[in-house]
Coordinates of C-alpha atoms in Angstrom, one line a residue:
X1 CA 15.1 -27.4 -17.6
X2 CA 11.7 -27.3 -15.7
X3 CA 13.4 -25.4 -12.9
X4 CA 14.8 -22.9 -15.3
X5 CA 11.5 -22.4 -17.1
X6 CA 9.6 -21.8 -13.8
X7 CA 12.2 -19.3 -12.6
X8 CA 12.3 -17.5 -16.0
X9 CA 8.5 -17.2 -15.9
X10 CA 8.6 -15.7 -12.4
X11 CA 11.2 -13.2 -13.5
X12 CA 9.1 -12.2 -16.5
X13 CA 6.1 -11.7 -14.3
X14 CA 8.2 -9.4 -12.0
X15 CA 9.5 -7.4 -14.9
X16 CA 6.0 -7.0 -16.3
X17 CA 4.7 -5.8 -12.9
X18 CA 7.5 -3.3 -12.5
X19 CA 7.0 -2.1 -16.1
X20 CA 3.3 -1.4 -15.4
X21 CA 4.2 0.3 -12.1
X22 CA 6.7 2.5 -14.0
X23 CA 4.2 3.5 -16.6
X24 CA 1.6 4.4 -14.0
X25 CA 4.1 6.5 -12.1
X26 CA 5.2 8.3 -15.2
X27 CA 1.6 9.2 -16.0
X28 CA 0.5 10.3 -12.6
X29 CA 3.8 11.6 -11.1
X30 CA 3.0 15.1 -12.2
X31 CA 0.0 15.1 -9.9
X32 CA 2.1 13.8 -7.0
X33 CA -0.2 10.7 -6.5
X34 CA 0.9 7.4 -5.1
X35 CA 0.3 4.4 -7.4
X36 CA -0.7 1.0 -6.1
X37 CA -0.6 -1.9 -8.6
X38 CA -3.4 -4.3 -7.7
X39 CA -3.5 -7.9 -9.0
X40 CA -6.9 -9.6 -9.4
X41 CA -8.5 -12.2 -7.1
X42 CA -10.2 -14.6 -9.4
X43 CA -12.7 -17.3 -8.3
X44 CA -14.0 -20.0 -10.6
X45 CA -16.9 -20.6 -8.3
X46 CA -18.5 -17.5 -6.9
X47 CA -19.4 -18.0 -3.2
X48 CA -21.7 -15.3 -1.8
X49 CA -20.7 -13.9 1.5
X50 CA -22.8 -14.7 4.6
X51 CA -24.3 -11.2 4.7
X52 CA -25.5 -11.5 1.1
X53 CA -27.0 -15.0 1.8
X54 CA -28.7 -13.6 4.9
X55 CA -30.1 -10.7 2.9
X56 CA -31.5 -13.1 0.3
X57 CA -33.1 -15.2 2.9
X58 CA -34.8 -12.3 4.5
X59 CA -36.1 -11.0 1.1
X60 CA -37.5 -14.5 0.4
X61 CA -39.2 -14.6 3.8
X62 CA -37.0 -17.4 5.0
X63 CA -34.9 -17.0 8.1
X64 CA -31.3 -18.4 7.9
X65 CA -30.8 -21.5 9.9
X66 CA -29.7 -21.1 13.5
X67 CA -26.8 -23.1 14.9
X68 CA -26.6 -23.9 18.6
X69 CA -23.3 -21.9 18.9
X70 CA -24.9 -18.9 17.3
X71 CA -27.9 -18.7 19.5
X72 CA -26.6 -15.7 21.2
X73 CA -25.1 -13.4 18.6
X74 CA -23.3 -10.1 19.3
X75 CA -24.8 -7.5 16.9
X76 CA -21.6 -5.6 17.0
X77 CA -19.7 -8.4 15.3
X78 CA -18.9 -7.9 11.6
X79 CA -18.6 -10.7 9.1
X80 CA -15.5 -10.8 6.8
X81 CA -15.9 -8.0 4.2
X82 CA -13.5 -9.5 1.7
X83 CA -15.4 -10.4 -1.5
X84 CA -15.0 -13.7 -3.4
X85 CA -14.1 -15.5 -0.2
X86 CA -16.5 -17.6 1.8
X87 CA -14.7 -16.6 5.0
X88 CA -16.3 -17.6 8.3
X89 CA -14.5 -15.0 10.3
X90 CA -16.3 -12.3 12.2
X91 CA -15.1 -9.7 14.7
X92 CA -15.4 -6.1 15.8
X93 CA -14.8 -3.2 13.5
X94 CA -11.6 -2.4 15.3
X95 CA -10.0 -5.7 14.1
X96 CA -11.4 -5.8 10.5
X97 CA -8.3 -4.1 9.1
X98 CA -5.8 -6.5 10.7
X99 CA -7.9 -9.5 9.5
X100 CA -7.9 -8.2 5.9
X101 CA -4.2 -7.6 6.0
X102 CA -3.1 -10.8 7.7
X103 CA -5.5 -13.3 6.4
X104 CA -6.3 -12.0 2.9
X105 CA -3.0 -10.1 2.3
X106 CA -4.8 -6.9 1.2
X107 CA -2.4 -4.0 0.7
X108 CA -3.0 -0.7 2.4
X109 CA -2.0 2.7 0.9
X110 CA -1.8 6.0 2.7
X111 CA -2.5 9.5 1.2
X112 CA -5.3 11.9 0.3
X113 CA -5.0 11.0 -3.4
X114 CA -3.9 7.7 -4.8
X115 CA -4.0 5.8 -8.1
X116 CA -5.5 2.3 -8.1
X117 CA -4.0 0.4 -11.1
X118 CA -6.0 -2.8 -11.7
X119 CA -4.2 -5.4 -13.9
X120 CA -5.5 -8.2 -16.1
X121 CA -8.9 -6.7 -16.9
X122 CA -9.5 -9.5 -19.4
X123 CA -10.0 -12.2 -16.8
X124 CA -13.5 -13.8 -16.8
X125 CA -16.0 -12.8 -14.2
X126 CA -16.3 -12.9 -11.3
X127 CA -13.0 -11.2 -10.5
X128 CA -12.2 -8.6 -7.8
X129 CA -9.4 -6.0 -7.3
X130 CA -9.2 -4.9 -3.7
X131 CA -7.0 -2.4 -1.7
X132 CA -7.4 -0.5 1.6
X133 CA -6.9 3.2 1.6
X134 CA -5.8 5.0 4.9
X135 CA -6.8 8.6 4.8
X136 CA -8.1 11.3 7.2
X137 CA -7.7 9.0 10.2
X138 CA -9.9 6.2 8.8
X139 CA -9.5 3.1 6.6
X140 CA -11.5 2.6 3.5
X141 CA -11.9 -0.5 1.3
X142 CA -11.9 0.0 -2.4
X143 CA -13.4 -2.8 -4.4
X144 CA -13.4 -3.1 -8.2
X145 CA -15.5 -6.1 -9.4
X146 CA -16.0 -7.7 -12.8
X147 CA -19.3 -9.4 -12.7
X148 CA -22.0 -10.6 -15.0
X149 CA -25.1 -8.8 -13.9
X150 CA -26.7 -10.0 -17.1
X151 CA -25.6 -13.3 -18.6
X152 CA -22.9 -12.9 -21.2
X153 CA -22.5 -9.1 -20.5
X154 CA -19.8 -8.6 -17.8
X155 CA -19.6 -5.1 -16.2
X156 CA -17.2 -3.4 -13.8
X157 CA -18.4 -2.1 -10.5
X158 CA -16.2 0.2 -8.4
X159 CA -17.1 1.4 -4.9
X160 CA -15.5 2.7 -1.7
X161 CA -16.5 1.3 1.7
X162 CA -15.6 2.9 5.1
X163 CA -14.4 0.4 7.7
X164 CA -16.7 2.1 10.2
X165 CA -20.3 2.8 10.9
X166 CA -22.9 4.3 8.5
X167 CA -22.9 7.5 10.7
X168 CA -19.1 7.8 10.2
X169 CA -19.4 7.2 6.5
X170 CA -21.8 10.1 6.1
X171 CA -18.9 12.4 7.1
X172 CA -16.9 11.7 3.9
X173 CA -17.0 12.0 0.2
X174 CA -15.0 9.9 -2.3
X175 CA -14.2 10.5 -5.9
X176 CA -13.2 8.0 -8.5
X177 CA -11.8 9.3 -11.8
X178 CA -10.8 7.7 -15.1
X179 CA -8.6 9.8 -17.3
X180 CA -7.1 8.6 -20.6
X181 CA -7.0 9.6 -24.3
X182 CA -8.5 13.0 -23.7
X183 CA -11.5 11.4 -22.0
X184 CA -12.5 11.9 -18.4
X185 CA -15.1 10.1 -16.3
X186 CA -15.8 10.9 -12.6
X187 CA -18.0 9.3 -9.9
X188 CA -18.5 11.1 -6.6
X189 CA -20.6 9.8 -3.7
X190 CA -20.7 9.2 0.0
X191 CA -19.0 5.9 0.9
X192 CA -21.0 3.1 2.3
X193 CA -20.2 1.3 5.6
X194 CA -18.8 -2.2 5.4
X195 CA -21.7 -3.1 7.7
X196 CA -23.9 -2.7 4.6
X197 CA -22.1 -5.4 2.5
X198 CA -20.3 -4.9 -0.8
X199 CA -22.7 -7.3 -2.6
X200 CA -25.7 -5.2 -1.8
X201 CA -24.0 -2.0 -3.0
X202 CA -23.2 -3.6 -6.3
X203 CA -26.7 -5.1 -6.8
X204 CA -28.2 -1.7 -6.1
X205 CA -25.9 -0.1 -8.6
X206 CA -24.9 2.6 -6.1
X207 CA -21.3 2.8 -7.5
X208 CA -19.3 3.5 -10.6
X209 CA -20.5 1.1 -13.3
X210 CA -18.6 0.5 -16.5
X211 CA -19.6 -1.8 -19.4
X212 CA -16.8 -3.7 -21.2
X213 CA -16.5 -1.2 -24.1
X214 CA -16.3 1.8 -21.8
X215 CA -13.7 0.1 -19.6
X216 CA -11.6 -0.6 -22.7
X217 CA -11.6 3.1 -23.6
X218 CA -9.9 3.9 -20.4
X219 CA -7.7 0.8 -20.1
X220 CA -4.1 0.5 -21.2
X221 CA -2.8 -2.9 -22.3
X222 CA -5.3 -4.6 -20.0
X223 CA -4.8 -2.4 -17.0
X224 CA -7.3 0.2 -15.6
X225 CA -6.0 3.2 -13.6
X226 CA -8.5 4.8 -11.3
X227 CA -7.7 8.0 -9.4
X228 CA -9.1 8.0 -5.9
X229 CA -9.6 11.1 -3.7
X230 CA -11.3 11.2 -0.3
X231 CA -12.4 14.4 1.5
X232 CA -14.7 15.3 4.4
X233 CA -18.3 15.9 3.5
X234 CA -19.3 19.5 2.8
X235 CA -22.5 19.0 4.9
X236 CA -20.4 17.8 7.8
X237 CA -18.1 20.8 7.5
X238 CA -21.0 23.2 7.4
X239 CA -22.5 21.7 10.5
X240 CA -19.2 21.9 12.3
X241 CA -18.9 25.6 11.5
X242 CA -22.4 26.2 12.9

């Protein structure tokens, strides 16, 4: 009986996921956009990343403790960019994508325009929805986070990070779009580099920010569809023509 119950629950979850994917494809198929259904990563105890902890220590005038094996540190090494995980990994930018895919099982979707369908928006904060987007010869990391910036008032923060340097990030523009019930909301900006940390981008508010009531206006049965488009920067194009 227990085995049957567990199997039946797994089948229901699969049917629910396929139904959400079908609804999203039906809504966005006319625009020819690829749909990626993203399940949440929920942590009961939020563990700040090492880059965020280091930034806090610098702001407080306290240097982070040095360990004997970190006495000589390669400045080209990047800490793990996956939020909600206290991951000790670090490596070069060239291997960040393989680390995120193999260790954290983050999906990657290709295409100039895609739809990011985040499920289970009702889960308590902190919660993250993460995918990688391969476009224009580069990889981008899209992070949607539910977080209480003020106690008792959760908000949603969505940002796009380039897995590359800040100079490379300046060459692109990304657009996030919510469109439902004759309402449309757009956010357009230059992506930040993963070298700058997702936590600092969210704390600065340099991203798409939604309060709970606004997110509910654009959600459908607990899922939020965000259209994503990436293009080369107009400034970059103008400089290339000159």
